[in-house]
PDB file of C-alpha atoms and ligand atoms in Angstrom:
ATOM      1  CA  MET A   1      88.111  49.284 179.226  1.00 72.00           C
ATOM      2  CA  LYS A   2      88.051  51.463 182.446  1.00 89.00           C
ATOM      3  CA  ILE A   3      86.942  55.159 182.422  1.00 97.00           C
ATOM      4  CA  GLY A   4      87.429  57.641 185.144  1.00 98.00           C
ATOM      5  CA  ILE A   5      84.868  60.324 185.523  1.00 98.00           C
ATOM      6  CA  ALA A   6      84.669  63.456 187.816  1.00 98.00           C
ATOM      7  CA  SER A   7      82.808  66.914 187.836  1.00 98.00           C
ATOM      8  CA  ASP A   8      82.403  70.020 189.875  1.00 98.00           C
ATOM      9  CA  HIS A   9      79.028  71.267 190.744  1.00 98.00           C
ATOM     10  CA  ALA A  10      78.383  72.772 187.343  1.00 98.00           C
ATOM     11  CA  GLY A  11      78.766  69.286 185.756  1.00 98.00           C
ATOM     12  CA  PHE A  12      77.324  67.365 188.659  1.00 98.00           C
ATOM     13  CA  ARG A  13      73.917  66.652 186.850  1.00 98.00           C
ATOM     14  CA  LEU A  14      75.277  65.820 183.628  1.00 98.00           C
ATOM     15  CA  LYS A  15      77.908  63.617 185.041  1.00 98.00           C
ATOM     16  CA  LYS A  16      75.025  61.659 187.172  1.00 98.00           C
ATOM     17  CA  GLU A  17      73.131  61.157 184.026  1.00 98.00           C
ATOM     18  CA  ILE A  18      76.096  59.974 181.972  1.00 97.00           C
ATOM     19  CA  VAL A  19      77.327  57.635 184.523  1.00 98.00           C
ATOM     20  CA  THR A  20      74.057  56.047 184.762  1.00 98.00           C
ATOM     21  CA  GLN A  21      73.496  55.614 181.137  1.00 97.00           C
ATOM     22  CA  LEU A  22      77.113  54.382 180.453  1.00 97.00           C
ATOM     23  CA  LYS A  23      76.895  51.673 183.272  1.00 97.00           C
ATOM     24  CA  LYS A  24      73.586  50.580 181.819  1.00 97.00           C
ATOM     25  CA  GLU A  25      75.461  50.115 178.556  1.00 96.00           C
ATOM     26  CA  GLY A  26      78.075  47.992 180.029  1.00 96.00           C
ATOM     27  CA  TYR A  27      81.092  50.513 180.341  1.00 96.00           C
ATOM     28  CA  GLU A  28      83.286  50.143 183.423  1.00 96.00           C
ATOM     29  CA  ILE A  29      83.162  53.658 185.106  1.00 98.00           C
ATOM     30  CA  LYS A  30      85.033  54.802 188.102  1.00 97.00           C
ATOM     31  CA  ASP A  31      83.262  57.890 189.456  1.00 98.00           C
ATOM     32  CA  PHE A  32      85.608  60.269 191.515  1.00 98.00           C
ATOM     33  CA  GLY A  33      82.792  62.740 192.497  1.00 97.00           C
ATOM     34  CA  THR A  34      81.557  65.100 193.233  1.00 98.00           C
ATOM     35  CA  PHE A  35      78.642  63.242 194.591  1.00 98.00           C
ATOM     36  CA  GLN A  36      76.371  66.346 195.565  1.00 97.00           C
ATOM     37  CA  PRO A  37      75.182  69.500 193.896  1.00 96.00           C
ATOM     38  CA  LYS A  38      77.108  71.919 196.542  1.00 98.00           C
ATOM     39  CA  ARG A  39      79.564  74.191 195.012  1.00 98.00           C
ATOM     40  CA  VAL A  40      83.100  72.794 194.950  1.00 98.00           C
ATOM     41  CA  ASP A  41      86.318  73.646 193.213  1.00 98.00           C
ATOM     42  CA  TYR A  42      86.831  71.969 189.841  1.00 98.00           C
ATOM     43  CA  PRO A  43      90.770  71.478 190.335  1.00 98.00           C
ATOM     44  CA  ASP A  44      90.145  69.215 193.220  1.00 98.00           C
ATOM     45  CA  TYR A  45      88.145  66.722 191.016  1.00 98.00           C
ATOM     46  CA  GLY A  46      90.033  67.368 187.891  1.00 98.00           C
ATOM     47  CA  GLU A  47      93.222  66.297 189.675  1.00 98.00           C
ATOM     48  CA  LYS A  48      91.932  62.874 190.915  1.00 98.00           C
ATOM     49  CA  VAL A  49      91.019  61.725 187.303  1.00 98.00           C
ATOM     50  CA  ALA A  50      94.014  63.296 185.528  1.00 98.00           C
ATOM     51  CA  GLN A  51      96.391  61.782 188.107  1.00 98.00           C
ATOM     52  CA  GLU A  52      94.982  58.064 187.250  1.00 98.00           C
ATOM     53  CA  VAL A  53      95.276  58.698 183.488  1.00 98.00           C
ATOM     54  CA  SER A  54      98.782  60.071 183.880  1.00 97.00           C
ATOM     55  CA  ASN A  55     100.157  57.074 185.794  1.00 96.00           C
ATOM     56  CA  GLY A  56      98.369  54.663 183.556  1.00 96.00           C
ATOM     57  CA  ASN A  57      95.877  53.327 185.844  1.00 96.00           C
ATOM     58  CA  LEU A  58      93.010  54.440 183.706  1.00 97.00           C
ATOM     59  CA  LYS A  59      93.088  54.604 179.921  1.00 96.00           C
ATOM     60  CA  TRP A  60      90.419  57.362 179.572  1.00 98.00           C
ATOM     61  CA  GLY A  61      89.121  60.115 181.598  1.00 98.00           C
ATOM     62  CA  ILE A  62      86.112  62.384 181.344  1.00 98.00           C
ATOM     63  CA  LEU A  63      86.034  65.745 183.211  1.00 99.00           C
ATOM     64  CA  ILE A  64      82.949  68.071 183.416  1.00 99.00           C
ATOM     65  CA  CYS A  65      82.624  71.470 184.641  1.00 98.00           C
ATOM     66  CA  GLY A  66      80.659  74.453 183.414  1.00 98.00           C
ATOM     67  CA  THR A  67      82.483  74.875 180.209  1.00 98.00           C
ATOM     68  CA  GLY A  68      85.096  72.142 180.073  1.00 98.00           C
ATOM     69  CA  ILE A  69      87.739  74.873 180.049  1.00 98.00           C
ATOM     70  CA  GLY A  70      88.786  74.738 183.663  1.00 98.00           C
ATOM     71  CA  MET A  71      89.054  70.850 183.648  1.00 98.00           C
ATOM     72  CA  GLN A  72      91.281  70.804 180.694  1.00 98.00           C
ATOM     73  CA  ILE A  73      93.569  73.482 182.132  1.00 98.00           C
ATOM     74  CA  VAL A  74      93.985  71.320 185.343  1.00 98.00           C
ATOM     75  CA  ALA A  75      94.256  67.961 183.294  1.00 98.00           C
ATOM     76  CA  ASN A  76      96.938  69.181 181.046  1.00 98.00           C
ATOM     77  CA  LYS A  77      99.254  70.014 184.140  1.00 96.00           C
ATOM     78  CA  PHE A  78      99.643  66.135 184.179  1.00 96.00           C
ATOM     79  CA  LYS A  79     102.292  64.342 182.273  1.00 95.00           C
ATOM     80  CA  ASN A  80     101.107  61.891 179.430  1.00 96.00           C
ATOM     81  CA  VAL A  81      97.700  63.603 179.687  1.00 98.00           C
ATOM     82  CA  ARG A  82      96.272  65.103 176.600  1.00 98.00           C
ATOM     83  CA  ALA A  83      92.903  66.726 177.625  1.00 98.00           C
ATOM     84  CA  ALA A  84      90.548  68.219 175.132  1.00 98.00           C
ATOM     85  CA  VAL A  85      87.413  70.291 175.562  1.00 98.00           C
ATOM     86  CA  CYS A  86      84.959  68.771 172.881  1.00 98.00           C
ATOM     87  CA  ASN A  87      81.541  70.285 173.187  1.00 98.00           C
ATOM     88  CA  ASP A  88      80.819  69.064 169.659  1.00 98.00           C
ATOM     89  CA  LEU A  89      81.232  65.699 167.619  1.00 98.00           C
ATOM     90  CA  TYR A  90      83.578  67.268 165.227  1.00 98.00           C
ATOM     91  CA  LEU A  91      86.063  68.334 167.988  1.00 98.00           C
ATOM     92  CA  ALA A  92      85.665  64.666 169.566  1.00 98.00           C
ATOM     93  CA  LYS A  93      86.559  63.096 166.346  1.00 98.00           C
ATOM     94  CA  ILE A  94      89.674  65.362 165.567  1.00 98.00           C
ATOM     95  CA  ALA A  95      90.837  65.310 169.084  1.00 98.00           C
ATOM     96  CA  ARG A  96      91.267  61.560 168.744  1.00 98.00           C
ATOM     97  CA  ASN A  97      92.387  61.368 165.178  1.00 98.00           C
ATOM     98  CA  HIS A  98      95.034  64.163 165.418  1.00 98.00           C
ATOM     99  CA  ASN A  99      95.834  64.781 168.888  1.00 98.00           C
ATOM    100  CA  ASP A 100      95.561  61.313 170.455  1.00 98.00           C
ATOM    101  CA  ALA A 101      93.605  62.924 173.363  1.00 98.00           C
ATOM    102  CA  ASN A 102      92.984  60.602 176.191  1.00 98.00           C
ATOM    103  CA  LEU A 103      90.823  62.814 178.407  1.00 98.00           C
ATOM    104  CA  LEU A 104      87.590  64.444 177.313  1.00 99.00           C
ATOM    105  CA  CYS A 105      86.228  67.624 178.957  1.00 99.00           C
ATOM    106  CA  LEU A 106      82.618  68.671 178.584  1.00 99.00           C
ATOM    107  CA  GLY A 107      80.797  71.583 179.589  1.00 98.00           C
ATOM    108  CA  GLY A 108      77.872  70.706 181.830  1.00 98.00           C
ATOM    109  CA  ARG A 109      76.153  74.271 181.123  1.00 98.00           C
ATOM    110  CA  LEU A 110      76.513  73.846 177.418  1.00 98.00           C
ATOM    111  CA  ILE A 111      75.353  70.575 176.215  1.00 98.00           C
ATOM    112  CA  GLY A 112      72.606  67.957 177.237  1.00 98.00           C
ATOM    113  CA  GLN A 113      72.749  64.333 178.069  1.00 98.00           C
ATOM    114  CA  GLU A 114      71.973  62.769 174.745  1.00 98.00           C
ATOM    115  CA  TYR A 115      74.483  64.988 172.747  1.00 98.00           C
ATOM    116  CA  ALA A 116      77.118  64.433 175.543  1.00 98.00           C
ATOM    117  CA  LEU A 117      76.810  60.628 175.153  1.00 98.00           C
ATOM    118  CA  GLU A 118      77.102  60.772 171.443  1.00 98.00           C
ATOM    119  CA  ILE A 119      80.300  62.990 171.918  1.00 98.00           C
ATOM    120  CA  ILE A 120      81.770  60.557 174.442  1.00 98.00           C
ATOM    121  CA  LYS A 121      81.122  57.399 172.086  1.00 98.00           C
ATOM    122  CA  THR A 122      82.861  59.354 169.216  1.00 98.00           C
ATOM    123  CA  PHE A 123      85.731  59.938 171.479  1.00 98.00           C
ATOM    124  CA  LEU A 124      86.043  56.474 172.769  1.00 98.00           C
ATOM    125  CA  GLU A 125      85.653  54.814 169.269  1.00 98.00           C
ATOM    126  CA  GLU A 126      87.727  57.167 166.973  1.00 98.00           C
ATOM    127  CA  PRO A 127      91.223  55.976 166.326  1.00 98.00           C
ATOM    128  CA  PHE A 128      94.307  58.060 166.415  1.00 98.00           C
ATOM    129  CA  LEU A 129      95.597  58.277 162.991  1.00 98.00           C
ATOM    130  CA  GLY A 130      99.374  58.415 163.613  1.00 96.00           C
ATOM    131  CA  GLY A 131     101.742  59.308 160.755  1.00 95.00           C
ATOM    132  CA  ARG A 132     102.412  63.041 160.749  1.00 97.00           C
ATOM    133  CA  HIS A 133     100.431  63.235 163.908  1.00 97.00           C
ATOM    134  CA  SER A 134     102.705  61.020 165.684  1.00 98.00           C
ATOM    135  CA  ARG A 135     105.489  63.330 165.051  1.00 98.00           C
ATOM    136  CA  ARG A 136     103.752  66.107 166.658  1.00 97.00           C
ATOM    137  CA  ILE A 137     102.765  64.150 169.637  1.00 97.00           C
ATOM    138  CA  MET A 138     106.482  63.188 170.137  1.00 97.00           C
ATOM    139  CA  LYS A 139     107.087  66.988 170.135  1.00 97.00           C
ATOM    140  CA  ILE A 140     104.634  67.655 172.825  1.00 97.00           C
ATOM    141  CA  LYS A 141     106.201  64.885 174.821  1.00 96.00           C
ATOM    142  CA  LYS A 142     109.684  66.536 174.370  1.00 97.00           C
ATOM    143  CA  ILE A 143     108.157  69.806 175.539  1.00 96.00           C
ATOM    144  CA  GLU A 144     106.575  68.194 178.664  1.00 94.00           C
ATOM    145  CA  LYS A 145     109.847  66.389 179.427  1.00 93.00           C
ATOM    146  CA  ASN A 146     111.837  69.635 179.142  1.00 94.00           C
ATOM    147  CA  ASN A 147     109.408  71.801 181.018  1.00 92.00           C
ATOM    148  CA  CYS A 148     107.625  69.908 183.661  1.00 81.00           C
ATOM    149  CA  SER A 149     109.293  68.791 186.824  1.00 73.00           C
ATOM    150  CA  ASP A 150     108.405  65.463 188.543  1.00 65.00           C
TER     151      ASP A 150
HETATM  152  C1  LIG B 201      81.983  77.180 188.143  1.00 64.77           C
HETATM  153  O1  LIG B 201      81.056  78.143 188.348  1.00 64.77           O
HETATM  154  C2  LIG B 201      82.744  77.147 186.730  1.00 64.77           C
HETATM  155  O2  LIG B 201      83.500  78.273 186.878  1.00 64.77           O
HETATM  156  C3  LIG B 201      83.301  76.010 186.574  1.00 64.77           C
HETATM  157  O3  LIG B 201      82.429  74.937 186.443  1.00 64.77           O
HETATM  158  C4  LIG B 201      84.171  75.847 185.044  1.00 64.77           C
HETATM  159  O4  LIG B 201      83.169  76.288 184.172  1.00 64.77           O
HETATM  160  C5  LIG B 201      85.377  76.418 184.914  1.00 64.77           C
HETATM  161  O5  LIG B 201      85.947  76.413 183.757  1.00 64.77           O
END
């Protein structure tokens, strides 16, 4: 299960800690940067991971900026991407159960390493519940098809 991850400068420290820990636990992580704490623009890094989730090269993405919001906005511009800012465990669970989210956005200025890891594991382990939620996802796909050019 390959997970793509990227951050801007505001998420750099949290990303570094997360990558180290997840690799230690055996997760397959592809790190798209940033690789230093110098100020950068989050769209440049969000785009890299969202593109790979969009084209199916990656099943999961994690994007970290100061709040998670900027990364979420960027990632949701890509087809097949359902990005959700989840800075708590409940949101991580529901983003999977109801929204079939495939890209997790975190706020590096809002949460610490241990809580972020709990959120990530919840997000990766919780199932999509299907049923009535599938109908809603199909509607999202239809909106995407009708409104996003290739
Ligand atoms: C950078 O200062 C900050 O604006 C960015 O990390 C992010 O929080 C945007 O949503």
